[in-house]
Amino acid sequence: MNRREVLKNTSLFLGYSLSAGALSELFIACQKEAQLNWKPVFLSNNQANLIAEITETILPKTETPGAKELGVPQFIDKMLKDMLSEEDQKAFVEDLEKFDKSCEEAYKKPFIECTQAEREAFLLKADKEGGKLPPSAWGITLVAKPAPISFFRRLKSLTLLGYYTSEKVGKEILSYDPIPGEFIACMPLDKVGNAWNE
């Protein structure tokens, strides 16, 4: 069974390679409940729609697939449900609401109703204000008492994780060798090519 079938059989959640291309660029602003072509397992429809638009602004569709096309919002939804404690889930949802309110204060409208230029400007500002992640190695923070990680920095990290670990990106964009060949200890950089996903 391939990854796509697994995802379909688990309520369209994991989003590594699931196509979510049917989501429109913008949902009708007057709708009270967002319309999605997938059912969130943790977030509400409106929250999931907001996450979808944020992730697509971070990683829009170009020559390569965008975040929504690869199902990154579904991945984030599932990660929030399965990997966070109840306390962290509550904090994430509160931070998501604060994020949208701060966008309303800046542009007099929620993030979903903003133009692409406004979205990009707002996310660039959030990225700049978010500071840097503390140094880490293999997922272990190397600082005794790191500063709290901003909401946007956490969301951006989840977005990149979902995108770069997706099957499509791993097999079609990054170099992929399911059965690695010989070990070459020293190779000229110009012969390396794409980054390796494994």
Tab-separated table of C-alpha atoms in Angstrom, residues 2-198:
chain	number	residue	atom	x	y	z
A	2	ASN	CA	1.521	3.366	-0.977
A	3	ARG	CA	1.462	6.499	1.109
A	4	ARG	CA	-1.442	8.055	-0.802
A	5	GLU	CA	-3.666	5.049	-0.047
A	6	VAL	CA	-2.670	5.111	3.615
A	7	LEU	CA	-3.576	8.773	3.825
A	8	LYS	CA	-6.943	8.274	2.180
A	9	ASN	CA	-7.674	5.439	4.596
A	10	THR	CA	-6.892	7.615	7.606
A	11	SER	CA	-9.511	10.284	6.957
A	12	LEU	CA	-7.367	12.391	4.659
A	13	PHE	CA	-5.123	13.511	7.467
A	14	LEU	CA	-1.407	13.195	7.093
A	15	GLY	CA	-0.959	15.297	4.063
A	16	TYR	CA	2.553	14.282	3.057
A	17	SER	CA	1.511	13.517	-0.476
A	18	LEU	CA	-2.236	14.003	-0.433
A	19	SER	CA	-3.365	16.461	-3.068
A	20	ALA	CA	-5.342	19.337	-1.637
A	21	GLY	CA	-5.307	21.295	-4.879
A	22	ALA	CA	-9.044	21.816	-4.886
A	23	LEU	CA	-8.777	24.403	-2.098
A	24	SER	CA	-9.370	27.792	-3.636
A	25	GLU	CA	-6.964	30.732	-3.403
A	26	LEU	CA	-9.374	32.624	-1.191
A	27	PHE	CA	-12.581	31.516	0.410
A	28	ILE	CA	-15.607	33.790	0.245
A	29	ALA	CA	-15.065	36.339	2.967
A	30	CYS	CA	-18.698	36.445	4.083
A	31	GLN	CA	-18.941	32.736	4.840
A	32	LYS	CA	-19.281	31.974	8.505
A	33	GLU	CA	-17.779	28.508	8.210
A	34	ALA	CA	-14.856	27.802	5.917
A	35	GLN	CA	-15.298	25.170	3.240
A	36	LEU	CA	-12.578	22.548	3.009
A	37	ASN	CA	-12.257	19.490	0.830
A	38	TRP	CA	-10.864	17.545	3.814
A	39	LYS	CA	-12.111	17.059	7.352
A	40	PRO	CA	-9.825	18.353	10.109
A	41	VAL	CA	-9.203	15.940	12.975
A	42	PHE	CA	-8.218	18.595	15.525
A	43	LEU	CA	-8.767	22.121	14.204
A	44	SER	CA	-12.121	23.688	13.372
A	45	ASN	CA	-12.850	24.312	9.683
A	46	ASN	CA	-12.057	28.028	10.057
A	47	GLN	CA	-8.801	27.311	11.901
A	48	ALA	CA	-7.814	24.690	9.324
A	49	ASN	CA	-8.576	27.133	6.516
A	50	LEU	CA	-6.412	29.782	8.195
A	51	ILE	CA	-3.557	27.292	8.583
A	52	ALA	CA	-3.963	26.305	4.906
A	53	GLU	CA	-3.649	29.911	3.740
A	54	ILE	CA	-0.668	30.626	6.007
A	55	THR	CA	1.195	27.533	4.819
A	56	GLU	CA	0.419	28.307	1.178
A	57	THR	CA	1.782	31.831	1.672
A	58	ILE	CA	4.959	30.388	3.183
A	59	LEU	CA	5.329	27.787	0.400
A	60	PRO	CA	3.246	28.866	-2.613
A	61	LYS	CA	2.861	26.844	-5.771
A	62	THR	CA	5.520	27.734	-8.340
A	63	GLU	CA	7.352	25.279	-10.581
A	64	THR	CA	7.131	23.021	-7.541
A	65	PRO	CA	3.915	22.107	-5.669
A	66	GLY	CA	2.610	24.437	-2.985
A	67	ALA	CA	1.922	23.530	0.629
A	68	LYS	CA	-1.805	22.970	0.068
A	69	GLU	CA	-1.221	20.757	-2.953
A	70	LEU	CA	0.983	18.480	-0.833
A	71	GLY	CA	-1.466	18.438	2.075
A	72	VAL	CA	0.728	20.298	4.549
A	73	PRO	CA	-2.333	21.731	6.381
A	74	GLN	CA	-3.615	18.173	6.941
A	75	PHE	CA	-0.173	17.170	8.216
A	76	ILE	CA	-0.167	20.057	10.710
A	77	ASP	CA	-3.720	19.259	11.826
A	78	LYS	CA	-2.774	15.641	12.512
A	79	MET	CA	0.498	16.566	14.232
A	80	LEU	CA	-1.337	18.944	16.566
A	81	LYS	CA	-3.801	16.204	17.496
A	82	ASP	CA	-1.306	13.377	17.941
A	83	MET	CA	1.898	15.016	19.138
A	84	LEU	CA	0.917	17.812	21.519
A	85	SER	CA	-0.333	17.669	25.077
A	86	GLU	CA	-3.772	19.134	25.795
A	87	GLU	CA	-2.091	22.183	27.310
A	88	ASP	CA	0.065	22.715	24.212
A	89	GLN	CA	-2.940	22.168	21.924
A	90	LYS	CA	-4.874	24.831	23.786
A	91	ALA	CA	-1.916	27.229	23.642
A	92	PHE	CA	-1.497	26.651	19.898
A	93	VAL	CA	-5.165	27.413	19.170
A	94	GLU	CA	-5.027	30.544	21.360
A	95	ASP	CA	-1.872	31.693	19.566
A	96	LEU	CA	-3.511	31.046	16.191
A	97	GLU	CA	-6.446	33.263	17.186
A	98	LYS	CA	-4.059	35.975	18.447
A	99	PHE	CA	-2.149	35.739	15.167
A	100	ASP	CA	-5.326	36.364	13.168
A	101	LYS	CA	-6.395	39.208	15.484
A	102	SER	CA	-3.029	40.912	15.072
A	103	CYS	CA	-3.520	40.687	11.306
A	104	GLU	CA	-6.965	42.294	11.707
A	105	GLU	CA	-5.395	45.099	13.724
A	106	ALA	CA	-2.763	45.659	11.040
A	107	TYR	CA	-4.986	45.406	7.939
A	108	LYS	CA	-8.554	45.784	9.291
A	109	LYS	CA	-9.401	42.299	8.015
A	110	PRO	CA	-8.522	38.699	8.900
A	111	PHE	CA	-5.569	36.973	7.246
A	112	ILE	CA	-7.779	34.985	4.849
A	113	GLU	CA	-9.271	38.177	3.398
A	114	CYS	CA	-5.891	39.860	2.885
A	115	THR	CA	-4.305	40.217	-0.530
A	116	GLN	CA	-1.252	38.131	-1.353
A	117	ALA	CA	1.004	41.170	-0.859
A	118	GLU	CA	-0.546	41.894	2.555
A	119	ARG	CA	-0.181	38.264	3.599
A	120	GLU	CA	3.469	38.179	2.592
A	121	ALA	CA	4.216	41.461	4.370
A	122	PHE	CA	2.468	40.263	7.528
A	123	LEU	CA	4.337	36.933	7.547
A	124	LEU	CA	7.687	38.623	6.873
A	125	LYS	CA	7.055	40.889	9.856
A	126	ALA	CA	6.059	37.893	12.024
A	127	ASP	CA	9.185	36.049	10.856
A	128	LYS	CA	11.431	38.979	11.747
A	129	GLU	CA	9.796	39.429	15.156
A	130	GLY	CA	9.878	35.685	15.842
A	131	GLY	CA	13.614	35.636	16.462
A	132	LYS	CA	15.854	32.680	15.879
A	133	LEU	CA	15.399	29.115	17.046
A	134	PRO	CA	17.797	28.062	19.801
A	135	PRO	CA	20.751	25.971	18.616
A	136	SER	CA	20.005	22.261	18.528
A	137	ALA	CA	21.388	18.966	17.287
A	138	TRP	CA	19.187	16.020	16.304
A	139	GLY	CA	16.175	17.694	17.898
A	140	ILE	CA	17.885	18.323	21.239
A	141	THR	CA	18.136	21.985	22.302
A	142	LEU	CA	21.689	22.867	23.233
A	143	VAL	CA	20.761	25.757	25.543
A	144	ALA	CA	19.824	25.178	29.182
A	145	LYS	CA	16.971	27.724	29.246
A	146	PRO	CA	15.995	28.675	25.708
A	147	ALA	CA	13.714	31.631	25.055
A	148	PRO	CA	10.123	30.661	24.206
A	149	ILE	CA	9.600	29.923	20.513
A	150	SER	CA	7.149	32.264	18.812
A	151	PHE	CA	3.918	30.927	17.368
A	152	PHE	CA	4.899	31.792	13.812
A	153	ARG	CA	8.297	30.108	14.180
A	154	ARG	CA	6.594	26.896	15.377
A	155	LEU	CA	4.052	27.000	12.561
A	156	LYS	CA	6.744	27.676	9.979
A	157	SER	CA	8.800	24.745	11.300
A	158	LEU	CA	5.786	22.416	11.034
A	159	THR	CA	5.106	23.710	7.512
A	160	LEU	CA	8.661	23.014	6.373
A	161	LEU	CA	8.679	19.614	8.084
A	162	GLY	CA	5.458	18.574	6.358
A	163	TYR	CA	6.622	19.870	2.990
A	164	TYR	CA	10.146	18.457	2.885
A	165	THR	CA	9.199	15.071	4.284
A	166	SER	CA	6.360	14.592	1.795
A	167	GLU	CA	6.694	11.715	-0.629
A	168	LYS	CA	6.388	13.917	-3.722
A	169	VAL	CA	9.120	16.320	-2.629
A	170	GLY	CA	11.319	13.463	-1.451
A	171	LYS	CA	11.063	11.536	-4.709
A	172	GLU	CA	10.651	14.249	-7.331
A	173	ILE	CA	12.432	17.357	-6.053
A	174	LEU	CA	15.174	16.173	-3.720
A	175	SER	CA	17.610	13.491	-4.800
A	176	TYR	CA	16.205	10.084	-3.998
A	177	ASP	CA	17.947	6.744	-3.851
A	178	PRO	CA	15.863	4.063	-2.089
A	179	ILE	CA	18.827	1.691	-2.110
A	180	PRO	CA	21.976	3.755	-1.641
A	181	GLY	CA	24.957	2.774	-3.742
A	182	GLU	CA	28.631	3.107	-3.075
A	183	PHE	CA	30.069	5.442	-0.481
A	184	ILE	CA	32.092	8.281	-1.973
A	185	ALA	CA	34.090	9.945	0.770
A	186	CYS	CA	35.198	12.964	-1.235
A	187	MET	CA	33.187	14.339	-4.154
A	188	PRO	CA	33.450	17.738	-5.869
A	189	LEU	CA	30.561	19.952	-4.828
A	190	ASP	CA	29.502	20.640	-8.413
A	191	LYS	CA	28.852	16.898	-8.885
A	192	VAL	CA	26.551	16.598	-5.844
A	193	GLY	CA	23.436	18.027	-7.518
A	194	ASN	CA	20.236	18.309	-5.467
A	195	ALA	CA	20.174	17.953	-1.715
A	196	TRP	CA	19.527	14.417	-0.533
A	197	ASN	CA	16.361	13.599	1.371
A	198	GLU	CA	17.722	10.613	3.286
